[in-house]
Amino acid sequence: MVSTPNQGRRRSSGRQKIDIKKIDQKSNLQVSFSKRRAGMFKKAGELCVLCGVQIAVIVKSPGNNFFSFGHPSVDAIVDQYLAGGPPPGSAAAHLPTDEYNRSYAAAFKEIEEERKKAPAVEEAKAAVYGGGGGFWWEAAIDGMGLEELEQFQASLTELKENLNARARAALVTGDENFLPLPNL
């Protein structure tokens, strides 16, 4: 018997083609929408940069939320469309997009740089807050000195007083959703 190199190994099925039909399960529907929306907006942005076009994309999610992407802006594109826009072939129809393309490329580069920094920021946040979250009152107090503990206690007392004041204001107005902005 001749042995083949792949004998005994499982072959993956690779990327599968999916049927294009409505997803029945709500949770899968929302996840698929979120992923595909991000991909569609990315492709729209690439189309703007590569072809120098203006574009507006407006979508309504399964949760009845609206999302939009526009280059240079959704409002500008929609206003131009509703006004009839410049006639095709006119000088006004060929607006210079080099400036828009440069600003889009710069913004995209800035986003990518921020994404690269995200793990370091999360790591630093976990070191400061003991991995328990991102609020100052969740900070680990084990390594604090007496002065820091006194300041921490004063901050917690102030937070408690602010919460009580907001709760009293909500009771007075009778509105359970009343949350006035704190005085800073």
mmCIF file of C-alpha atoms in Angstrom:
data_model
loop_
_atom_site.group_PDB
_atom_site.id
_atom_site.type_symbol
_atom_site.label_atom_id
_atom_site.label_comp_id
_atom_site.label_asym_id
_atom_site.label_seq_id
_atom_site.Cartn_x
_atom_site.Cartn_y
_atom_site.Cartn_z
ATOM 1 C CA MET A 1 0.000 0.000 0.000
ATOM 2 C CA VAL A 2 1.348 3.375 -0.955
ATOM 3 C CA SER A 3 1.164 6.085 1.710
ATOM 4 C CA THR A 4 0.079 9.589 0.739
ATOM 5 C CA PRO A 5 1.253 12.693 2.642
ATOM 6 C CA ASN A 6 -2.304 13.662 3.638
ATOM 7 C CA GLN A 7 -3.313 10.206 4.809
ATOM 8 C CA GLY A 8 -4.929 10.341 8.244
ATOM 9 C CA ARG A 9 -5.375 14.107 8.160
ATOM 10 C CA ARG A 10 -8.721 15.789 8.060
ATOM 11 C CA ARG A 11 -9.258 18.065 5.169
ATOM 12 C CA SER A 12 -10.943 21.327 5.992
ATOM 13 C CA SER A 13 -13.897 22.272 3.939
ATOM 14 C CA GLY A 14 -12.445 25.738 3.430
ATOM 15 C CA ARG A 15 -14.582 28.705 2.703
ATOM 16 C CA GLN A 16 -18.124 27.597 2.010
ATOM 17 C CA LYS A 17 -20.566 29.279 -0.301
ATOM 18 C CA ILE A 18 -23.670 30.342 1.578
ATOM 19 C CA ASP A 19 -27.174 30.508 0.231
ATOM 20 C CA ILE A 20 -28.318 34.084 -0.156
ATOM 21 C CA LYS A 21 -31.551 34.106 1.810
ATOM 22 C CA LYS A 22 -32.841 35.827 4.920
ATOM 23 C CA ILE A 23 -31.313 34.562 8.161
ATOM 24 C CA ASP A 24 -34.052 33.289 10.463
ATOM 25 C CA GLN A 25 -32.260 33.335 13.817
ATOM 26 C CA LYS A 26 -32.312 36.859 15.356
ATOM 27 C CA SER A 27 -28.879 36.660 17.033
ATOM 28 C CA ASN A 28 -27.175 35.396 13.871
ATOM 29 C CA LEU A 29 -28.999 38.053 11.859
ATOM 30 C CA GLN A 30 -27.653 40.896 14.017
ATOM 31 C CA VAL A 31 -24.085 39.522 14.022
ATOM 32 C CA SER A 32 -24.110 39.048 10.256
ATOM 33 C CA PHE A 33 -25.530 42.543 9.751
ATOM 34 C CA SER A 34 -22.831 44.151 11.922
ATOM 35 C CA LYS A 35 -19.980 42.383 10.145
ATOM 36 C CA ARG A 36 -21.311 42.934 6.649
ATOM 37 C CA ARG A 37 -22.177 46.600 7.325
ATOM 38 C CA ALA A 38 -18.591 47.298 8.361
ATOM 39 C CA GLY A 39 -17.325 45.513 5.245
ATOM 40 C CA MET A 40 -19.735 47.376 2.985
ATOM 41 C CA PHE A 41 -18.703 50.768 4.413
ATOM 42 C CA LYS A 42 -15.041 49.835 3.990
ATOM 43 C CA LYS A 43 -15.625 48.867 0.350
ATOM 44 C CA ALA A 44 -17.543 52.114 -0.242
ATOM 45 C CA GLY A 45 -14.603 54.083 1.171
ATOM 46 C CA GLU A 46 -12.172 52.191 -1.046
ATOM 47 C CA LEU A 47 -14.372 52.908 -4.067
ATOM 48 C CA CYS A 48 -14.202 56.626 -3.238
ATOM 49 C CA VAL A 49 -10.423 56.601 -2.981
ATOM 50 C CA LEU A 50 -9.739 54.390 -5.994
ATOM 51 C CA CYS A 51 -12.257 55.899 -8.410
ATOM 52 C CA GLY A 52 -12.620 59.422 -7.069
ATOM 53 C CA VAL A 53 -16.389 59.170 -6.684
ATOM 54 C CA GLN A 54 -18.785 60.624 -4.187
ATOM 55 C CA ILE A 55 -20.941 58.066 -2.416
ATOM 56 C CA ALA A 56 -23.690 57.818 0.188
ATOM 57 C CA VAL A 57 -24.817 54.579 1.817
ATOM 58 C CA ILE A 58 -27.734 54.493 4.263
ATOM 59 C CA VAL A 59 -28.829 51.252 5.923
ATOM 60 C CA LYS A 60 -31.477 50.356 8.467
ATOM 61 C CA SER A 61 -30.538 47.536 10.846
ATOM 62 C CA PRO A 62 -32.797 44.687 11.959
ATOM 63 C CA GLY A 63 -33.000 46.581 15.267
ATOM 64 C CA ASN A 64 -34.454 49.618 13.441
ATOM 65 C CA ASN A 65 -31.277 51.715 13.801
ATOM 66 C CA PHE A 66 -29.960 53.731 10.875
ATOM 67 C CA PHE A 67 -26.307 53.770 9.829
ATOM 68 C CA SER A 68 -24.731 55.860 7.116
ATOM 69 C CA PHE A 69 -21.480 56.391 5.274
ATOM 70 C CA GLY A 70 -20.818 59.272 2.935
ATOM 71 C CA HIS A 71 -17.920 60.726 1.030
ATOM 72 C CA PRO A 72 -17.586 63.703 1.384
ATOM 73 C CA SER A 73 -20.755 63.489 3.531
ATOM 74 C CA VAL A 74 -24.143 61.835 3.329
ATOM 75 C CA ASP A 75 -25.924 65.201 3.581
ATOM 76 C CA ALA A 76 -23.936 66.702 0.694
ATOM 77 C CA ILE A 77 -24.604 63.723 -1.572
ATOM 78 C CA VAL A 78 -28.320 63.511 -0.722
ATOM 79 C CA ASP A 79 -28.787 67.285 -1.127
ATOM 80 C CA GLN A 80 -27.063 67.171 -4.506
ATOM 81 C CA TYR A 81 -29.214 64.201 -5.564
ATOM 82 C CA LEU A 82 -32.464 65.852 -4.446
ATOM 83 C CA ALA A 83 -31.529 69.097 -6.178
ATOM 84 C CA GLY A 84 -31.043 67.206 -9.412
ATOM 85 C CA GLY A 85 -27.269 67.528 -9.286
ATOM 86 C CA PRO A 86 -25.135 68.996 -12.040
ATOM 87 C CA PRO A 87 -25.793 67.709 -15.555
ATOM 88 C CA PRO A 88 -23.545 64.801 -16.570
ATOM 89 C CA GLY A 89 -20.450 65.895 -18.476
ATOM 90 C CA SER A 90 -20.493 69.454 -17.109
ATOM 91 C CA ALA A 91 -17.450 70.869 -15.342
ATOM 92 C CA ALA A 92 -19.419 70.874 -12.067
ATOM 93 C CA ALA A 93 -20.045 67.135 -12.412
ATOM 94 C CA HIS A 94 -16.322 66.462 -12.089
ATOM 95 C CA LEU A 95 -15.605 67.925 -8.670
ATOM 96 C CA PRO A 96 -12.003 67.584 -7.557
ATOM 97 C CA THR A 97 -11.760 64.676 -5.156
ATOM 98 C CA ASP A 98 -8.018 64.649 -4.530
ATOM 99 C CA GLU A 99 -8.536 66.618 -1.317
ATOM 100 C CA TYR A 100 -11.250 64.215 -0.159
ATOM 101 C CA ASN A 101 -9.123 61.215 -1.052
ATOM 102 C CA ARG A 102 -6.161 62.565 0.912
ATOM 103 C CA SER A 103 -8.286 63.297 3.973
ATOM 104 C CA TYR A 104 -9.909 59.858 3.778
ATOM 105 C CA ALA A 105 -6.514 58.149 3.458
ATOM 106 C CA ALA A 106 -5.163 60.164 6.406
ATOM 107 C CA ALA A 107 -8.195 59.323 8.550
ATOM 108 C CA PHE A 108 -7.953 55.648 7.601
ATOM 109 C CA LYS A 109 -4.256 55.616 8.495
ATOM 110 C CA GLU A 110 -5.011 57.283 11.847
ATOM 111 C CA ILE A 111 -7.682 54.667 12.619
ATOM 112 C CA GLU A 112 -5.278 51.851 11.811
ATOM 113 C CA GLU A 113 -2.626 53.384 14.109
ATOM 114 C CA GLU A 114 -5.187 53.634 16.929
ATOM 115 C CA ARG A 115 -6.171 49.988 16.393
ATOM 116 C CA LYS A 116 -2.518 48.996 16.728
ATOM 117 C CA LYS A 117 -2.307 50.921 20.024
ATOM 118 C CA ALA A 118 -5.473 49.319 21.457
ATOM 119 C CA PRO A 119 -3.813 46.196 22.964
ATOM 120 C CA ALA A 120 -1.194 48.320 24.762
ATOM 121 C CA VAL A 121 -3.909 50.642 26.093
ATOM 122 C CA GLU A 122 -5.985 47.693 27.334
ATOM 123 C CA GLU A 123 -2.905 46.190 28.969
ATOM 124 C CA ALA A 124 -2.092 49.467 30.726
ATOM 125 C CA LYS A 125 -5.710 49.834 31.804
ATOM 126 C CA ALA A 126 -5.689 46.317 33.218
ATOM 127 C CA ALA A 127 -2.475 47.098 35.127
ATOM 128 C CA VAL A 128 -3.952 50.278 36.632
ATOM 129 C CA TYR A 129 -7.397 48.893 37.411
ATOM 130 C CA GLY A 130 -6.393 45.342 38.229
ATOM 131 C CA GLY A 131 -8.144 43.990 35.141
ATOM 132 C CA GLY A 132 -11.524 44.707 36.735
ATOM 133 C CA GLY A 133 -12.776 47.417 34.415
ATOM 134 C CA GLY A 134 -12.172 50.974 33.487
ATOM 135 C CA PHE A 135 -13.722 53.131 36.202
ATOM 136 C CA TRP A 136 -11.598 54.867 38.818
ATOM 137 C CA TRP A 137 -13.644 53.415 41.671
ATOM 138 C CA GLU A 138 -12.748 49.900 40.495
ATOM 139 C CA ALA A 139 -9.022 50.488 40.996
ATOM 140 C CA ALA A 140 -7.149 48.046 43.237
ATOM 141 C CA ILE A 141 -6.468 49.665 46.614
ATOM 142 C CA ASP A 142 -3.867 47.158 47.810
ATOM 143 C CA GLY A 143 -0.898 49.220 46.702
ATOM 144 C CA MET A 144 -2.221 52.630 47.804
ATOM 145 C CA GLY A 145 -0.581 54.684 50.506
ATOM 146 C CA LEU A 146 -2.414 56.503 53.313
ATOM 147 C CA GLU A 147 -2.738 59.780 51.371
ATOM 148 C CA GLU A 148 -4.047 57.993 48.279
ATOM 149 C CA LEU A 149 -6.549 56.031 50.380
ATOM 150 C CA GLU A 150 -7.830 59.233 52.003
ATOM 151 C CA GLN A 151 -8.233 60.860 48.573
ATOM 152 C CA PHE A 152 -9.965 57.708 47.281
ATOM 153 C CA GLN A 153 -12.357 57.772 50.251
ATOM 154 C CA ALA A 154 -13.140 61.455 49.664
ATOM 155 C CA SER A 155 -13.856 60.734 45.989
ATOM 156 C CA LEU A 156 -16.185 57.864 46.897
ATOM 157 C CA THR A 157 -18.001 60.088 49.406
ATOM 158 C CA GLU A 158 -18.444 62.790 46.774
ATOM 159 C CA LEU A 159 -19.729 60.193 44.302
ATOM 160 C CA LYS A 160 -22.244 58.945 46.890
ATOM 161 C CA GLU A 161 -23.452 62.509 47.594
ATOM 162 C CA ASN A 162 -23.858 63.199 43.859
ATOM 163 C CA LEU A 163 -25.845 59.982 43.401
ATOM 164 C CA ASN A 164 -28.094 60.816 46.344
ATOM 165 C CA ALA A 165 -28.688 64.336 45.008
ATOM 166 C CA ARG A 166 -29.624 62.980 41.564
ATOM 167 C CA ALA A 167 -31.942 60.392 43.139
ATOM 168 C CA ARG A 168 -33.662 63.107 45.207
ATOM 169 C CA ALA A 169 -34.054 65.279 42.094
ATOM 170 C CA ALA A 170 -35.621 62.339 40.250
ATOM 171 C CA LEU A 171 -38.047 61.777 43.125
ATOM 172 C CA VAL A 172 -39.014 65.465 43.211
ATOM 173 C CA THR A 173 -39.727 65.588 39.493
ATOM 174 C CA GLY A 174 -41.446 62.196 39.565
ATOM 175 C CA ASP A 175 -39.501 61.136 36.511
ATOM 176 C CA GLU A 176 -37.599 57.903 36.978
ATOM 177 C CA ASN A 177 -35.503 58.652 33.879
ATOM 178 C CA PHE A 178 -34.452 62.116 35.117
ATOM 179 C CA LEU A 179 -30.689 62.257 35.321
ATOM 180 C CA PRO A 180 -29.398 65.836 35.300
ATOM 181 C CA LEU A 181 -25.795 66.439 34.402
ATOM 182 C CA PRO A 182 -23.459 66.660 37.385
ATOM 183 C CA ASN A 183 -22.003 70.023 38.363
ATOM 184 C CA LEU A 184 -18.356 69.849 37.450
#
